Coordinates of C-alpha atoms and ligand atoms in Angstrom, one line a residue:
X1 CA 67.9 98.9 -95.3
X2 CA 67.8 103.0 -95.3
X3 CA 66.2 104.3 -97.8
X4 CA 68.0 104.9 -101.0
X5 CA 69.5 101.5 -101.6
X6 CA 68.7 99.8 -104.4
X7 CA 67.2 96.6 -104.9
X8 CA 69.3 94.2 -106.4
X9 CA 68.3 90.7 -108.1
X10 CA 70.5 88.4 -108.8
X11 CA 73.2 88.0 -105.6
X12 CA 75.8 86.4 -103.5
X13 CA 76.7 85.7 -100.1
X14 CA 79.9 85.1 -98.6
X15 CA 79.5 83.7 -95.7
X16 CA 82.3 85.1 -93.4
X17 CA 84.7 82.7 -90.8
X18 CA 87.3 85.5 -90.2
X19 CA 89.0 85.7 -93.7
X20 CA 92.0 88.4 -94.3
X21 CA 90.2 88.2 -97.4
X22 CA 86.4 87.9 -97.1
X23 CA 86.0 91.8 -98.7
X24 CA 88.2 90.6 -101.6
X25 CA 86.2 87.7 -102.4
X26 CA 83.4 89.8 -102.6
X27 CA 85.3 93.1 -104.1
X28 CA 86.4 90.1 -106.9
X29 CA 82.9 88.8 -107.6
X30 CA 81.4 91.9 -108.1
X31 CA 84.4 92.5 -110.7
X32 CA 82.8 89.2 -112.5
X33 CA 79.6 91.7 -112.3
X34 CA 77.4 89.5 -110.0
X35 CA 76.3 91.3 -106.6
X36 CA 77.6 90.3 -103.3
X37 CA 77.3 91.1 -99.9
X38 CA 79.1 89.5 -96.6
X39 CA 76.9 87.3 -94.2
X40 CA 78.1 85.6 -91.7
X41 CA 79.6 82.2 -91.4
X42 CA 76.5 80.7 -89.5
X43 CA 73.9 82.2 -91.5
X44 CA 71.0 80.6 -91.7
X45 CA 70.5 79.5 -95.4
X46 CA 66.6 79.7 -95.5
X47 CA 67.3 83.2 -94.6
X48 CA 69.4 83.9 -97.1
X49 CA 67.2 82.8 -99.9
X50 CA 64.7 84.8 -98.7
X51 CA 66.8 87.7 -99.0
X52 CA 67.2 86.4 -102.8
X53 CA 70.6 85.0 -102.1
X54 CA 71.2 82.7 -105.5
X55 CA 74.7 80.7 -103.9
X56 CA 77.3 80.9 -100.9
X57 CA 80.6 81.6 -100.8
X58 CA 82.5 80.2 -97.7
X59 CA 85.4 82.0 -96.5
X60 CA 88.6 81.1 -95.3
X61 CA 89.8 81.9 -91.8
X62 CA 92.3 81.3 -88.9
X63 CA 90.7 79.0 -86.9
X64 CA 90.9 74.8 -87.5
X65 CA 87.7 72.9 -88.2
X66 CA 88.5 70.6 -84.7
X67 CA 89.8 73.4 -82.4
X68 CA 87.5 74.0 -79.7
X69 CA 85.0 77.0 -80.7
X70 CA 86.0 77.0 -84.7
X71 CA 82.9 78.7 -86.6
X72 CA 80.7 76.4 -87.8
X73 CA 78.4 77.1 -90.9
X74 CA 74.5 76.6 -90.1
X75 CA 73.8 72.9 -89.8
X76 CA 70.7 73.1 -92.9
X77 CA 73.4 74.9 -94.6
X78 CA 74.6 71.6 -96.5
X79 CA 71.2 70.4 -97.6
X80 CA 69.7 73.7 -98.5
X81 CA 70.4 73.0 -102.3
X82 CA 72.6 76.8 -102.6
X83 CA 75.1 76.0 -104.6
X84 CA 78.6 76.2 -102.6
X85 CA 81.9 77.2 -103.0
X86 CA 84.1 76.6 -100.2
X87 CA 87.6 78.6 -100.4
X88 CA 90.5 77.6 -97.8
X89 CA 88.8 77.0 -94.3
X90 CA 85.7 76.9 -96.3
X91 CA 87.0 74.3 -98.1
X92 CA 87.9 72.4 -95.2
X93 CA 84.9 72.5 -93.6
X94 CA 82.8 71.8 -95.6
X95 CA 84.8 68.8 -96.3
X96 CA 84.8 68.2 -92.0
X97 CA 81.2 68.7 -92.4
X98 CA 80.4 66.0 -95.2
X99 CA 82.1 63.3 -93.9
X100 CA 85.9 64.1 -95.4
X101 CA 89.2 63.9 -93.6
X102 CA 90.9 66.8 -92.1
X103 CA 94.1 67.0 -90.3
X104 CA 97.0 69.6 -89.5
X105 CA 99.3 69.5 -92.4
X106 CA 103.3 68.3 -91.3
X107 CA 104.3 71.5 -93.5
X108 CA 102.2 74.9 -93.8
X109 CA 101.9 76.0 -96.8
X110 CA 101.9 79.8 -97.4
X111 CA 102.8 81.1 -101.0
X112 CA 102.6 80.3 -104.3
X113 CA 102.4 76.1 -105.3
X114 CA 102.2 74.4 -109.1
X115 CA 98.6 73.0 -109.3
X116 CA 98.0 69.6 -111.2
X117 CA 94.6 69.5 -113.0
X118 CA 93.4 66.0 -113.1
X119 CA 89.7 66.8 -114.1
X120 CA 89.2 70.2 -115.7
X121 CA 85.5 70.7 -114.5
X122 CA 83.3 72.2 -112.7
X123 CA 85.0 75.5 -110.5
X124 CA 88.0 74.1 -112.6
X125 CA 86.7 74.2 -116.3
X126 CA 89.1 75.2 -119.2
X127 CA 92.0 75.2 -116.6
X128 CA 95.4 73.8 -118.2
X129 CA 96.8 70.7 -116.8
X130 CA 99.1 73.0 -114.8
X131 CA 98.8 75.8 -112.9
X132 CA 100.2 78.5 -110.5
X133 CA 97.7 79.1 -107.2
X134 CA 98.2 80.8 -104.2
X135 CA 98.1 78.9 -100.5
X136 CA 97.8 79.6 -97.5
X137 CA 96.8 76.9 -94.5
X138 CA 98.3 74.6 -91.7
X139 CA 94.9 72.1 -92.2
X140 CA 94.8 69.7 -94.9
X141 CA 91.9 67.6 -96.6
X142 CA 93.4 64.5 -96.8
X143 CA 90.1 62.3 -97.7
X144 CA 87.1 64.2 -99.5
X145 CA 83.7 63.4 -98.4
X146 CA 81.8 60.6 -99.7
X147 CA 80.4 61.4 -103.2
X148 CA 83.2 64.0 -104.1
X149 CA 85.4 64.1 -106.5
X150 CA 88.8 65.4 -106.0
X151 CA 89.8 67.4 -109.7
X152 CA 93.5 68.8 -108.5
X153 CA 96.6 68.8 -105.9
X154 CA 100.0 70.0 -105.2
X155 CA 103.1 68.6 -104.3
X156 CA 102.1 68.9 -100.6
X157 CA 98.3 69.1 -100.5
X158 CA 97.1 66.1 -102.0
X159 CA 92.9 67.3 -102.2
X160 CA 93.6 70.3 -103.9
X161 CA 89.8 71.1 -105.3
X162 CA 87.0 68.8 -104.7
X163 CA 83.8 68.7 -106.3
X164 CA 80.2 67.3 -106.2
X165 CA 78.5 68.5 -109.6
X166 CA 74.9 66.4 -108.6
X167 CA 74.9 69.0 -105.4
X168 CA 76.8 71.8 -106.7
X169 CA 79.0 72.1 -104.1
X170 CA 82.8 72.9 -104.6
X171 CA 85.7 73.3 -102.5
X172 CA 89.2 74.9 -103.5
X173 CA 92.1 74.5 -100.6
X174 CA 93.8 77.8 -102.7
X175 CA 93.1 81.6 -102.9
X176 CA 91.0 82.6 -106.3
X177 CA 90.4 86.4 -104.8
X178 CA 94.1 87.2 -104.9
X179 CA 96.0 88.4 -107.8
X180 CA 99.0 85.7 -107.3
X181 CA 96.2 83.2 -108.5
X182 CA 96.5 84.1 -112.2
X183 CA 93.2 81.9 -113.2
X184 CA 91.5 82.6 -109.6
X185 CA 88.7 84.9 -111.4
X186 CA 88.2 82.1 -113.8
X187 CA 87.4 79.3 -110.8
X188 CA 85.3 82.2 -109.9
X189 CA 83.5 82.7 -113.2
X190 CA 82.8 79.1 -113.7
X191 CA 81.4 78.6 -110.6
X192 CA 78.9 82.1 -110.9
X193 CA 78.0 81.4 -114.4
X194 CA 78.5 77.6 -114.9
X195 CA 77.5 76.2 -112.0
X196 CA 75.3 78.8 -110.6
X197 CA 74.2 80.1 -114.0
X198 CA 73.8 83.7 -112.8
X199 CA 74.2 86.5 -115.1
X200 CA 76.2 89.3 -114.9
X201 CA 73.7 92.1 -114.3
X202 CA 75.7 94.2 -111.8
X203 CA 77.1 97.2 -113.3
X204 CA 77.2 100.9 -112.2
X205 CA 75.6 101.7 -114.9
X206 CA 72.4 99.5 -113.7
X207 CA 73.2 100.9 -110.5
X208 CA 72.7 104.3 -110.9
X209 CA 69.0 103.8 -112.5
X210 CA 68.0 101.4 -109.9
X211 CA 69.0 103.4 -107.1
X212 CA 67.5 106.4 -108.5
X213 CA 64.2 104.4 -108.7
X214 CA 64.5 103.5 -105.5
X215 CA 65.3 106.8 -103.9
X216 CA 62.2 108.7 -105.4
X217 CA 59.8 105.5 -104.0
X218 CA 61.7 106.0 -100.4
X219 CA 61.6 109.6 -100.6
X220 CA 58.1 109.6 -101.8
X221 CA 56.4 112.4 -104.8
X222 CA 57.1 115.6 -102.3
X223 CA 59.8 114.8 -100.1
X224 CA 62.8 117.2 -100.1
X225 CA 66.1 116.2 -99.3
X226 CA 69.8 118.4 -98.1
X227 CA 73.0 116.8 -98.6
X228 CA 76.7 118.4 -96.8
X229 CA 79.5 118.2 -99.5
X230 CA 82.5 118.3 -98.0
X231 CA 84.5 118.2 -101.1
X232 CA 85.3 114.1 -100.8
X233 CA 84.1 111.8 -103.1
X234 CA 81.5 109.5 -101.5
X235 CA 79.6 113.1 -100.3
X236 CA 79.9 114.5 -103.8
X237 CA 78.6 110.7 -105.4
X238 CA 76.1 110.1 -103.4
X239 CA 74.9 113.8 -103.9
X240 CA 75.2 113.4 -107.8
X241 CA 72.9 110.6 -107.6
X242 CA 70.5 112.0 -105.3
X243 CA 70.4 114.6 -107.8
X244 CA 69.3 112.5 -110.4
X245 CA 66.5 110.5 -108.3
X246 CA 64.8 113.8 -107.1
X247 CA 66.1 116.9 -109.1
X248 CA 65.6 120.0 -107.5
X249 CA 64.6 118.5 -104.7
X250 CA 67.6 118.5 -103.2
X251 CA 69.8 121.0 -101.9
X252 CA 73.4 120.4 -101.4
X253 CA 75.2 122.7 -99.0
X254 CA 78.8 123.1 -98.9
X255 CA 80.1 124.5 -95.5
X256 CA 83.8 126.2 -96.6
X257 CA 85.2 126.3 -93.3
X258 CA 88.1 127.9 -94.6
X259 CA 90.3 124.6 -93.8
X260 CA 90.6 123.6 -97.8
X261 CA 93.6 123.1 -99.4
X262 CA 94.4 125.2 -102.2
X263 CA 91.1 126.3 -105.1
X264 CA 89.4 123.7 -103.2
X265 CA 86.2 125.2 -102.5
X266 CA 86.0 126.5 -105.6
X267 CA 87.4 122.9 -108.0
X268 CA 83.9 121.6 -105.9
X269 CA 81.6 124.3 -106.2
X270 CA 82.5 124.8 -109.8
X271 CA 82.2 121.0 -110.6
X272 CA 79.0 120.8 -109.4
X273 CA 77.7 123.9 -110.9
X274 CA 79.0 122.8 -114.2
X275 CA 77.5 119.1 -114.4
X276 CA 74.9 119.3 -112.6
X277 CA 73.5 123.1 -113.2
X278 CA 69.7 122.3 -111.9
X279 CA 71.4 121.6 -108.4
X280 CA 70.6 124.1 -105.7
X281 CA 73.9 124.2 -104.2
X282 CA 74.3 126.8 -101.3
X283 CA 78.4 127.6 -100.5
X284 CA 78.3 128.9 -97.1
X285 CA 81.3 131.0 -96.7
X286 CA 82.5 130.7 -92.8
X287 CA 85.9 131.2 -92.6
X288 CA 85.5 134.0 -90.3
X289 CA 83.2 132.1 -88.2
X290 CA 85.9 128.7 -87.9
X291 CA 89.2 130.8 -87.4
X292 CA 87.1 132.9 -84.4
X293 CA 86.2 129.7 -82.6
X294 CA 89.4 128.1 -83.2
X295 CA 91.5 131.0 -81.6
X296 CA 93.7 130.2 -79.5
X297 CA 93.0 126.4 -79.6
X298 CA 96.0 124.4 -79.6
X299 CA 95.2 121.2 -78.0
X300 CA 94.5 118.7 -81.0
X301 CA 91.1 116.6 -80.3
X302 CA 89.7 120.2 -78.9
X303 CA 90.2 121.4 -82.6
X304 CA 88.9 118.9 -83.4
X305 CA 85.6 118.9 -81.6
X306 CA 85.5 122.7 -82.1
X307 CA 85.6 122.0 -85.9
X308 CA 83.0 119.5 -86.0
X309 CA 80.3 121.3 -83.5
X310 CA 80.8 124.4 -85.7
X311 CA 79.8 122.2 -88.8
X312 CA 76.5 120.9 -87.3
X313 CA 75.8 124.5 -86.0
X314 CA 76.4 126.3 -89.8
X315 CA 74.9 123.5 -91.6
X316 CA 71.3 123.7 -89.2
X317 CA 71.4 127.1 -89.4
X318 CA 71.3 126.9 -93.7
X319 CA 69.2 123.8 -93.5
X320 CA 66.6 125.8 -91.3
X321 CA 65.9 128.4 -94.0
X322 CA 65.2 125.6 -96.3
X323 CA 61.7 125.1 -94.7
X324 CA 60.7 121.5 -94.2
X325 CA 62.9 118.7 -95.3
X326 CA 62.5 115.1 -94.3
X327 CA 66.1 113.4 -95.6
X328 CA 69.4 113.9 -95.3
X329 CA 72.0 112.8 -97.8
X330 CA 74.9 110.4 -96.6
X331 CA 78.3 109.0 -98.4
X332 CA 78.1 106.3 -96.3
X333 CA 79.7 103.0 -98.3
X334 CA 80.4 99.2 -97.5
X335 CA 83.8 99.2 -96.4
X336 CA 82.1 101.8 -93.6
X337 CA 79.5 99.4 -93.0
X338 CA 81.1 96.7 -92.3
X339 CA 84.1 98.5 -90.1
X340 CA 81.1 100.0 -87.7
X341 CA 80.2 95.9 -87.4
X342 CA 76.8 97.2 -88.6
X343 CA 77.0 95.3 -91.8
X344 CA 76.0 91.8 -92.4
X345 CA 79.1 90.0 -91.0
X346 CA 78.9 89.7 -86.8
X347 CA 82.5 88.3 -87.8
X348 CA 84.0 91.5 -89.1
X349 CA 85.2 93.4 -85.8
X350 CA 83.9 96.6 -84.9
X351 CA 87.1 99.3 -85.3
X352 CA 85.6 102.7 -85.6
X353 CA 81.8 104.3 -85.8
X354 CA 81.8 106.5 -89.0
X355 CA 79.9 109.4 -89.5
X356 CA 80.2 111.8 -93.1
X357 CA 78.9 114.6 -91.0
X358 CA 79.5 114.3 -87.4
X359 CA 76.4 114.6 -85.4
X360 CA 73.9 115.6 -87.7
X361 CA 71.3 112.9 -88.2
X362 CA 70.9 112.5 -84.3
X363 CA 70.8 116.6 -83.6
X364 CA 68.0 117.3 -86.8
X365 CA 65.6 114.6 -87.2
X366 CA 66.6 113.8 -90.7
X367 CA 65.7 110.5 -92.2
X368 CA 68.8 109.0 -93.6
X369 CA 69.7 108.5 -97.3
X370 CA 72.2 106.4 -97.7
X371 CA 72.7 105.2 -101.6
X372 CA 76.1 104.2 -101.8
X373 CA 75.7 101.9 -98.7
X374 CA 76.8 98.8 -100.6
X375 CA 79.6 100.3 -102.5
X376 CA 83.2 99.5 -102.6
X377 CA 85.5 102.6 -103.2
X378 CA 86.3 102.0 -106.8
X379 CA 83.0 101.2 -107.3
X380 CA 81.7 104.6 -105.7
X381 CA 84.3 106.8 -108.3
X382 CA 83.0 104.5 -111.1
X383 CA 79.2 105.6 -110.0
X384 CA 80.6 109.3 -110.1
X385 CA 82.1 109.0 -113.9
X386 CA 78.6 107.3 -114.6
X387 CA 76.8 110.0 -112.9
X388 CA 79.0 112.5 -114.6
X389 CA 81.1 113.9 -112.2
X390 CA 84.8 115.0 -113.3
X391 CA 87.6 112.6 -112.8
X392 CA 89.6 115.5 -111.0
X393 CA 87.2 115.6 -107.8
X394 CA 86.6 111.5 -108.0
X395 CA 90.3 111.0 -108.0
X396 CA 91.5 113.9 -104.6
X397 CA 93.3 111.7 -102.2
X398 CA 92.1 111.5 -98.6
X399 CA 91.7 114.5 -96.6
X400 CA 90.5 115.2 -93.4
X401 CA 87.1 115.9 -92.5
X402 CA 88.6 118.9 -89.7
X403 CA 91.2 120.2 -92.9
X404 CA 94.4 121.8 -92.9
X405 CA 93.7 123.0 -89.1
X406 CA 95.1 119.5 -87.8
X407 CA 98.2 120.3 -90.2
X408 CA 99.1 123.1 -88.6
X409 CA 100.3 122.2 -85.0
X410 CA 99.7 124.9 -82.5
X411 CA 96.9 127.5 -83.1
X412 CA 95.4 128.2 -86.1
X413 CA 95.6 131.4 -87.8
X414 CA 94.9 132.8 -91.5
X415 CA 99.0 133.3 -91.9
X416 CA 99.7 129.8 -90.5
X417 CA 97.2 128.7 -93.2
X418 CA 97.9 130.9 -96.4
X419 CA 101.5 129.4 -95.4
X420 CA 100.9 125.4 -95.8
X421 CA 98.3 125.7 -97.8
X422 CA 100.8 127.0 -100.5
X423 CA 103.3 124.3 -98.8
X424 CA 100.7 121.8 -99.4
X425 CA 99.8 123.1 -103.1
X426 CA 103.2 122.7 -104.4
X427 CA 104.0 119.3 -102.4
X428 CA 101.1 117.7 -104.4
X429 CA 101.9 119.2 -107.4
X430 CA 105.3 117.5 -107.5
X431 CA 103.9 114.6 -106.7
X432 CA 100.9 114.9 -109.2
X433 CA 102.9 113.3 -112.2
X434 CA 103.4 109.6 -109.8
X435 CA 100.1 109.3 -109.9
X436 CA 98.1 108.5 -106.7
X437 CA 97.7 104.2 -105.6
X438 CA 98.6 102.4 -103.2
X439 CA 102.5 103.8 -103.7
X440 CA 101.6 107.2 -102.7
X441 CA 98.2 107.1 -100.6
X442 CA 98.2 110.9 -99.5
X443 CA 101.3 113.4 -99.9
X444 CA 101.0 116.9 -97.9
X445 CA 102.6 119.9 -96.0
X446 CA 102.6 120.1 -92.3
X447 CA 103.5 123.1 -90.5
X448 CA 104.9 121.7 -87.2
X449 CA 105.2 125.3 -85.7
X450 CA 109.1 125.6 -84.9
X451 CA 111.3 128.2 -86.4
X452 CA 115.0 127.2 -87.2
X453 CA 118.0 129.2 -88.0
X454 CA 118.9 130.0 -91.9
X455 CA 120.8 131.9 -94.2
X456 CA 119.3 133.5 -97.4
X457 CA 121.5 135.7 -99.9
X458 CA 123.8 136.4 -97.1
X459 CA 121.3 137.3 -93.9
X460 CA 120.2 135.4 -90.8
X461 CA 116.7 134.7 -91.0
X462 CA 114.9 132.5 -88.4
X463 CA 111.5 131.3 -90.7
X464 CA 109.4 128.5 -90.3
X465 CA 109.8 124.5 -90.8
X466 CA 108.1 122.7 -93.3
X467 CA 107.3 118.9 -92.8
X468 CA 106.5 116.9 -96.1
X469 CA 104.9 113.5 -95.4
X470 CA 103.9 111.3 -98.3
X471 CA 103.0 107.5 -97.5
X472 CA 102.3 104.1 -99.1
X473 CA 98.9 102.2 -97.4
X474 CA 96.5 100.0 -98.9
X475 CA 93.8 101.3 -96.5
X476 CA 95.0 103.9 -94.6
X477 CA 94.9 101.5 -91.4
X478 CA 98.9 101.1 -91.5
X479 CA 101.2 103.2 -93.6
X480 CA 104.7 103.4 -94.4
X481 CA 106.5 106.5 -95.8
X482 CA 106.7 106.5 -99.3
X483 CA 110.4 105.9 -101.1
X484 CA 109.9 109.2 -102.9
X485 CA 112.9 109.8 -105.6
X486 CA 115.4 111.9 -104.5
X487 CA 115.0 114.9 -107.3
X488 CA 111.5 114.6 -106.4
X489 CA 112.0 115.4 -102.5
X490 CA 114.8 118.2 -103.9
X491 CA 112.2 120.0 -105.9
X492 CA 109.4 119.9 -103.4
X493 CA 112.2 121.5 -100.9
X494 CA 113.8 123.7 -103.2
X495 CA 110.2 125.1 -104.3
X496 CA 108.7 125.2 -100.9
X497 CA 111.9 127.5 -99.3
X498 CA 111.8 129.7 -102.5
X499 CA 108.4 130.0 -102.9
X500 CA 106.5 130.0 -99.5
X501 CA 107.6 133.7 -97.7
X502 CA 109.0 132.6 -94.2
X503 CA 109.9 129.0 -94.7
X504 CA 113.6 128.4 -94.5
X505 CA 113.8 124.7 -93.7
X506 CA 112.1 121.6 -95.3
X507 CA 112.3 118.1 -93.7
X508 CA 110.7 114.6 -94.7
X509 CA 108.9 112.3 -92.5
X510 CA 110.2 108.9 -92.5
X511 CA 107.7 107.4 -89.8
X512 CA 105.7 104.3 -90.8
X513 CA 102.3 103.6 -88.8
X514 CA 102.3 102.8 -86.4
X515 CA 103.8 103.6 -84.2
X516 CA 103.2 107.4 -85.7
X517 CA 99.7 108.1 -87.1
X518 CA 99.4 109.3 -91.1
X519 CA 97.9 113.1 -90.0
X520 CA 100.6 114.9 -87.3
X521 CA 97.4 116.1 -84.9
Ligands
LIG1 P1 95.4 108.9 -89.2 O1 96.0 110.3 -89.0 O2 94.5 108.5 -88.1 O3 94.6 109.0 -90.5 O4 96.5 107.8 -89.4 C1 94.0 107.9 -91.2 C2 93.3 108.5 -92.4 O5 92.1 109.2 -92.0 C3 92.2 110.6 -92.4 N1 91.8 111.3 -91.2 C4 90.5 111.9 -91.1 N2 89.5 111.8 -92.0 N3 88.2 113.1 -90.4 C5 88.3 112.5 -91.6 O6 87.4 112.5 -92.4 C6 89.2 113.1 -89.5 O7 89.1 113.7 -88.4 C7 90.4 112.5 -89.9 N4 91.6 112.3 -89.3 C8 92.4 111.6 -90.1 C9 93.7 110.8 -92.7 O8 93.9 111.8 -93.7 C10 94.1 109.4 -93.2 O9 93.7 109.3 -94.6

């Protein structure tokens, strides 16, 4: 654990096979406001109550219980008195495991099925005789194991929901995580507080005073600590509560490398300044210093680089003048975690290394704190509302860490900037009143660096192209564009030609991703 994350009591694992849907089982617990964390499928259950694990979870997953090489669950697992809740594959397995029948189903079943209710107990109590649940397999349990009751089926999987109150173990063939089962956070409530009899302590609320207490015990009575704000919101959170653990033993600096979209540097500086005025929060202005190393520079991943090694070289350079400081502050959160395959499922594959601040912790020494480590997303903006940062700066979407300099195709210069920065101002500000979701992840201006032909109030003029890109994405993994309205996409062209000296052309991107990535550099 680094230091800064709190200490949680009451939690839950779920113990991973390779679900599409492990997070979500987790993201929808916490929702019921226990704690839970991924573990992996084979966890060793003595383990896990030694980590203060109350119950398991078992996935689902691709694989069949037979096929050669399926993940098994640890043998003890069964006998360790955790109460269980198996979900899909878990469901089947654990069903394999206890002496049920399993076989391939003659029909899949993907979608949504009418659920039967014949005992309305257990995971299952207060359902209706009927309801509407949401499948997904090509395995079937078609006998449960001995000593199991079976509570509900459909017209095609006749051991619906199984049960085995004396042992507390449970097992539901459907998906209660997703939102096309209606009751699915009530099979999940039952079985937290009725069969588990948990409580729901986990709030952000809670969170925010236990992590403070545990960051001034890991930081210690004298320790001083340095955060980088970059102007996103798990940097600005997880400096807000860092704030609160230590006071002004913290200094936040915020390295302007002149790459913000529009009032940025000064929306963050200013929010910071005006909830939290005891911060020491140093705005290092270096435009100059990012534009000079960047001349030139058209190759994207050198920007890139060039960009990120200028970052760690500002940010030492303030840092230095602080004196001695043992910790530095990171956003890090869980989805992060468990993408760098660093978290607690060895099932969840490794995709890409994340680091808030490229570079830093190896270069300087710094001891990490890393509060937000077991956060979802939402759960990180709900922390920053607790911790009372505004909704404007918890709500920004995405940007990139290197700015509007991988916006601007070709070489960088203050023009080039002023130019889509003003592009990018008005593009979001058309596209303000949709609100941001999954509909429209991130909408912005790229300047793609070719000049077209035009005619203004009667004259030639050969100006500059704008490219608008909005997209739709759950995660920012895939993307497609977004279905803007039409009198949107007019206003955003007619405002961008009249308003933004030397732009004469406007175009829309209509490239999903793949195959095109969501930032043009
Ligand atoms: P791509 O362009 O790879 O972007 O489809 C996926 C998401 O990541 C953001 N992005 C970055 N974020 N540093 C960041 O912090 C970067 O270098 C960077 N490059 C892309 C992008 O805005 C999108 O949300």
């Amino acid at each position: 654990m680094s230091a800064g994350s709190a200490p949680v009591t009451e939690r839950v694992a779920v113990l991973d096979f390779g679900a599409q849907y492990a997070q979500l089982i987790a993201r929808s617990v916490r929702e019921c406001g226990v704690y839970c964390e991924l573990r992996s499928g084979d966890a060793d259950p003595e383990q896990l109550k030694a980590e203060g694990f109350a119950a398991a979870i078992l996935s689902g997953g691709p694989a069949s219980v037979y096929g050669e090489g399926a993940p098994r669950a640890h043998p003890a697992l069964w006998s360790s008195g955790l109460p269980l809740l198996g979900i899909c594959y878990g469901h089947q397995l654990l069903s394999h495991a206890l002496g049920g029948r399993v076989e391939r189903a003659t029909h899949a079943e993907y979608g949504g099925a009418e659920m039967e209710v014949t005992a309305a107990e257990g995971v299952l109590s207060g359902f209706p005789a009927c309801t509407r649940v949401w499948m997904s397999h090509g395995d079937l349990v078609l006998e449960p194991p001995p000593g199991f009751v079976v509570c509900a089926r459909t017209a095609s999987t006749p051991v619906a929901v199984i049960a085995n109150a004396a042992r507390r173990i449970y097992g539901v063939q459907f998906h209660p995580e997703v939102a096309h089962t209606p009751l699915g956070l009530q099979v999940l409530r039952n079985f937290l507080f009725g069969v588990c009899a948990l409580r729901a302590t986990w709030s952000m609320e809670r969170y925010a005073d236990q992590a403070a207490s545990a960051i001034r015990e890991s930081v210690g009575p004298a320790g001083r600590a340095v955060a980088a704000l970059s102007g996103g919101v798990d940097s600005a959170v997880a400096t807000a509560l860092v704030h609160r653990a230590i006071g002004g033993r913290l200094t936040a600096i915020f390295v302007d490398h002149g790459l913000q979209r529009e009032a940025e540097a000064e929306e963050v500086t200013a929010a910071f300044a005006g909830a939290f005025p005891a911060l020491r929060l140093i705005h290092v202005r270096a435009e100059e210093r990012f534009l000079a190393a960047l001349r030139g520079v058209i190759e994207p991943e050198r920007k890139r680089r060039i960009i990120g090694a200028e970052f760690v070289a500002v940010f030492e350079e303030e840092a230095g003048r602080l004196g001695t400081v043992d910790f530095l502050v990171q956003g890090t959160i869980y989805p992060d975690v468990i993408e760098s395959g660093g978290g607690a499922s060895a099932k969840a594959a490794t995709i890409k290394t994340h680091h808030n601040v490229g570079g830093l912790p190896e270069r300087m020494r710094f001891r990490l704190v890393e509060p937000l480590r077991p956060l979802f997303k939402d759960e990180v903006r709900a922390l920053g509302m607790e911790l009372g940062l505004p909704a404007s700066l918890l709500w920004r979407q995405p940007f990139p860490g290197p700015g509007l300099a991988i916006r601007i195709l070709g070489e960088v210069t203050r023009d080039r900037l002023a130019l889509v920065r003003r592009a990018d101002a008005i593009v979001r500000e058309e596209l303000a009143p949709l609100g941001l979701g999954r509909e429209i992840w991130q909408g912005f201006a790229v300047l793609p660096g070719a000049r077209t032909v035009g005619v203004m109030g009667d004259v030639r003029t050969y100006g500059e192209l704008v490219a608008v890109r909005a997209i739709a994405s759950r995660d920012a993994m895939t993307a497609d564009w977004a279905r803007l309205p039409h009198d949107v996409l007019e206003r955003i062209s007619s405002r961008i030609t009249n308003e933004v000296p030397g732009v004469n052309r406007v175009v829309y991107d209509i490239t999903s991703k793949p195959p095109a990535t969501i930032e043009w550099e």
